[in-house]
Coordinates of C-alpha atoms and ligand atoms in Angstrom, one line a residue:
X1 CA -43.5 60.7 33.2
X2 CA -45.2 58.9 36.1
X3 CA -48.4 60.6 37.3
X4 CA -48.3 62.3 40.6
X5 CA -50.8 63.1 43.4
X6 CA -51.7 66.8 43.8
X7 CA -53.3 67.6 47.2
X8 CA -55.2 70.9 47.5
X9 CA -56.4 71.9 50.9
X10 CA -57.8 75.1 52.3
X11 CA -60.7 77.0 53.8
X12 CA -64.3 76.7 52.7
X13 CA -65.3 78.4 49.5
X14 CA -61.9 79.7 48.4
X15 CA -62.2 78.2 45.0
X16 CA -60.3 74.9 45.5
X17 CA -62.6 72.8 43.4
X18 CA -62.8 75.2 40.5
X19 CA -59.1 75.3 40.1
X20 CA -58.6 71.6 41.0
X21 CA -61.0 70.6 38.2
X22 CA -59.1 72.8 35.6
X23 CA -55.7 71.4 36.7
X24 CA -57.0 67.9 36.4
X25 CA -58.4 68.5 33.0
X26 CA -55.2 70.1 31.7
X27 CA -53.1 67.2 33.1
X28 CA -55.6 64.4 32.1
X29 CA -55.8 63.5 35.8
X30 CA -58.9 62.5 37.8
X31 CA -60.4 65.1 40.0
X32 CA -61.7 64.0 43.4
X33 CA -63.8 66.3 45.6
X34 CA -63.6 64.9 49.1
X35 CA -65.9 67.6 50.5
X36 CA -68.6 66.0 48.3
X37 CA -68.1 62.7 50.2
X38 CA -68.6 64.3 53.6
X39 CA -71.6 66.2 52.2
X40 CA -73.2 63.0 50.9
X41 CA -72.7 61.3 54.3
X42 CA -74.3 64.4 56.0
X43 CA -77.2 64.1 53.5
X44 CA -77.7 60.5 54.5
X45 CA -77.6 61.5 58.2
X46 CA -80.3 64.1 57.5
X47 CA -82.4 61.8 55.5
X48 CA -82.3 59.1 58.1
X49 CA -82.3 61.3 61.2
X50 CA -79.0 59.9 62.4
X51 CA -77.9 61.4 65.7
X52 CA -74.2 62.3 65.5
X53 CA -73.6 61.7 69.2
X54 CA -75.0 58.2 69.0
X55 CA -71.9 56.1 68.0
X56 CA -73.8 52.9 67.3
X57 CA -76.3 54.7 65.0
X58 CA -73.3 56.3 63.2
X59 CA -71.5 53.0 62.8
X60 CA -74.7 51.3 61.5
X61 CA -75.4 54.2 59.1
X62 CA -71.9 54.0 57.6
X63 CA -72.5 50.3 56.8
X64 CA -75.4 51.4 54.6
X65 CA -73.6 54.2 52.8
X66 CA -72.0 53.5 49.4
X67 CA -70.2 56.5 47.9
X68 CA -69.1 56.5 44.3
X69 CA -67.9 59.1 41.8
X70 CA -69.3 58.7 38.3
X71 CA -68.0 60.9 35.4
X72 CA -70.7 63.1 33.8
X73 CA -70.4 62.2 30.1
X74 CA -71.1 65.7 29.0
X75 CA -68.8 67.7 31.4
X76 CA -66.2 64.9 32.1
X77 CA -66.4 65.9 35.7
X78 CA -67.0 63.2 38.4
X79 CA -70.3 63.5 40.2
X80 CA -71.2 62.2 43.6
X81 CA -73.5 59.2 43.9
X82 CA -75.0 58.1 47.3
X83 CA -76.3 54.6 47.2
X84 CA -76.6 54.7 43.4
X85 CA -78.4 58.1 43.3
X86 CA -76.8 61.3 41.9
X87 CA -76.8 63.7 44.9
X88 CA -74.8 66.6 43.3
X89 CA -77.7 69.0 43.8
X90 CA -78.9 68.3 47.4
X91 CA -75.4 68.1 48.8
X92 CA -74.8 71.7 47.8
X93 CA -77.9 73.1 49.6
X94 CA -78.3 75.0 52.9
X95 CA -79.4 72.0 55.0
X96 CA -76.3 70.0 54.2
X97 CA -74.0 73.0 54.6
X98 CA -75.4 73.5 58.1
X99 CA -74.7 69.9 59.1
X100 CA -71.6 68.8 57.2
X101 CA -68.8 70.1 59.5
X102 CA -70.2 68.4 62.5
X103 CA -70.5 65.1 60.6
X104 CA -67.0 65.5 59.1
X105 CA -65.6 65.9 62.7
X106 CA -66.7 62.4 63.7
X107 CA -63.6 60.1 63.9
X108 CA -65.6 57.2 62.5
X109 CA -66.8 59.2 59.5
X110 CA -63.3 60.4 58.8
X111 CA -61.8 56.9 59.0
X112 CA -64.5 55.7 56.5
X113 CA -63.9 58.5 54.0
X114 CA -60.1 58.6 54.3
X115 CA -59.8 54.9 53.6
X116 CA -61.8 55.3 50.4
X117 CA -59.8 58.4 49.4
X118 CA -56.5 56.5 49.8
X119 CA -57.9 53.6 47.7
X120 CA -58.8 56.1 44.9
X121 CA -55.3 57.5 45.1
X122 CA -53.6 54.2 44.4
X123 CA -54.0 54.7 40.7
X124 CA -52.2 58.1 41.1
X125 CA -52.8 60.8 38.5
X126 CA -55.3 62.6 40.8
X127 CA -56.0 66.1 41.9
X128 CA -57.8 65.8 45.3
X129 CA -59.2 68.7 47.2
X130 CA -60.3 68.9 50.8
X131 CA -59.0 69.9 54.2
X132 CA -56.6 67.1 55.3
X133 CA -55.4 65.7 52.0
X134 CA -51.8 66.9 52.4
X135 CA -51.7 66.2 56.1
X136 CA -53.5 62.9 56.5
X137 CA -54.8 61.3 53.3
X138 CA -51.6 61.7 51.3
X139 CA -48.8 63.0 53.5
X140 CA -46.4 61.9 50.7
X141 CA -48.2 63.7 47.9
X142 CA -45.7 65.1 45.4
X143 CA -47.4 68.5 45.3
X144 CA -49.4 70.1 48.2
X145 CA -51.1 73.4 47.9
X146 CA -52.9 75.3 50.7
X147 CA -55.4 77.8 49.4
X148 CA -56.8 80.7 51.3
X149 CA -58.6 84.0 50.6
X150 CA -60.1 86.9 52.4
X151 CA -63.3 85.6 54.2
X152 CA -65.5 88.5 52.9
X153 CA -64.4 87.7 49.3
X154 CA -65.0 84.0 49.8
X155 CA -68.6 84.7 51.2
X156 CA -69.3 86.9 48.2
X157 CA -68.2 84.3 45.7
X158 CA -70.1 81.5 47.4
X159 CA -73.2 83.7 47.6
X160 CA -73.1 84.5 43.9
X161 CA -72.6 80.8 43.1
X162 CA -75.6 79.8 45.2
X163 CA -77.8 82.5 43.8
X164 CA -76.9 81.4 40.3
X165 CA -78.2 78.0 41.2
X166 CA -81.4 79.5 42.7
X167 CA -80.7 78.7 46.3
X168 CA -82.4 81.2 48.6
X169 CA -79.8 82.6 51.0
X170 CA -78.5 86.0 52.1
X171 CA -74.9 87.1 52.0
X172 CA -74.9 87.3 55.8
X173 CA -76.1 83.7 56.1
X174 CA -73.4 82.5 53.7
X175 CA -70.7 84.5 55.6
X176 CA -71.8 83.1 59.0
X177 CA -71.9 79.5 57.6
X178 CA -68.4 79.9 56.3
X179 CA -67.1 81.3 59.6
X180 CA -68.7 78.4 61.5
X181 CA -67.4 75.8 59.1
X182 CA -63.9 77.2 59.2
X183 CA -64.0 77.2 63.0
X184 CA -65.2 73.6 63.3
X185 CA -62.9 72.3 60.6
X186 CA -59.9 74.0 62.2
X187 CA -60.6 73.0 65.8
X188 CA -61.7 69.4 65.5
X189 CA -59.6 66.7 67.2
X190 CA -59.1 64.5 64.2
X191 CA -57.3 65.8 61.2
X192 CA -58.0 69.5 61.7
X193 CA -57.6 71.9 58.8
X194 CA -54.1 73.1 58.8
X195 CA -51.4 73.9 56.3
X196 CA -48.9 71.0 55.9
X197 CA -45.3 72.1 56.6
X198 CA -44.4 71.3 52.9
X199 CA -47.5 72.8 51.3
X200 CA -47.2 75.8 49.0
X201 CA -49.5 78.7 50.0
X202 CA -51.8 80.2 47.4
X203 CA -53.9 83.3 48.5
X204 CA -56.3 83.9 45.7
X205 CA -58.2 86.9 47.1
X206 CA -57.1 89.0 44.2
X207 CA -56.1 86.4 41.6
X208 CA -58.1 85.6 38.5
X209 CA -58.9 82.0 37.6
X210 CA -56.2 82.1 34.9
X211 CA -53.6 83.4 37.3
X212 CA -54.3 80.6 39.8
X213 CA -54.3 78.0 37.1
X214 CA -51.0 79.1 35.7
X215 CA -49.4 79.3 39.2
X216 CA -50.5 75.7 40.0
X217 CA -49.6 74.4 36.6
X218 CA -46.1 75.9 37.0
X219 CA -45.7 74.1 40.4
X220 CA -47.1 70.8 38.9
X221 CA -44.8 70.9 35.9
X222 CA -41.8 71.1 38.3
X223 CA -43.0 68.1 40.2
X224 CA -43.8 65.9 37.2
X225 CA -40.5 64.7 36.0
Ligands
DC1 O1 -65.1 71.5 50.5 P1 -66.5 71.5 51.0 O2 -67.0 72.8 51.4 O3 -67.4 70.8 50.0 O4 -66.5 70.6 52.3 C1 -67.6 70.3 53.1 C2 -67.3 70.0 54.5 O5 -66.5 68.8 54.6 C3 -66.4 71.1 55.2 O6 -67.1 71.6 56.3 C4 -65.2 70.4 55.6 C5 -65.4 69.0 55.4 N1 -64.3 68.3 54.8 C6 -63.3 67.7 55.6 O7 -63.5 67.8 56.8 N2 -62.3 67.1 55.1 C7 -62.1 67.0 53.7 N3 -61.1 66.4 53.2 C8 -63.1 67.7 52.9 C9 -64.1 68.3 53.4

């Protein structure tokens, strides 16, 4: 039963990572959160006042960025390390959320991240979530899923998640940020967010976690021969 690549793409905050982690755990695969990579790069840009429009600054910054996923021994979930430091908390905050789409739209940044993602996929047996996994990173992935959900429902879920982690935000701020990110992610010149022709659509607006998981596991089982 050779391991496959499962690519999960879709809009911001529609629960891709939650279900991707569970699918990976059930299959004994590695989960890779590519959004965390773009978020860590955006965090570095914020920390070092890197100007996105200055190509030389961006190129130099990328030479100093080392991204690594390290498995949390307690949860078994890989966490993002930027230059040796665990950045799981700061990359989920408001500042990074406001910056990340612009950073992720830069061709140099995308080339940097996509190359590393393709290297990670060489071992196969991965569940990778993002925006361009089925279209650009792994166009030959055995299973591609495109997730979506009603924007108001997505904002509410994200708001509750942030509140539970004590981030101070309003529902309106979260909604506006989601709309902005979706617009930038869908309209950028390089690898815009779009559903691959052979991706299966999963609208989870009214699905429970269990229903989503069983849908994806059903699809995965058909592809793992
Ligand atoms: O999935 P996320 O919300 O953590 O992603 C953060 C940002 O990174 C989001 O604005 C889109 C961008 N992103 C991307 O452009 N390509 C990916 N493969 C993953 C994320």
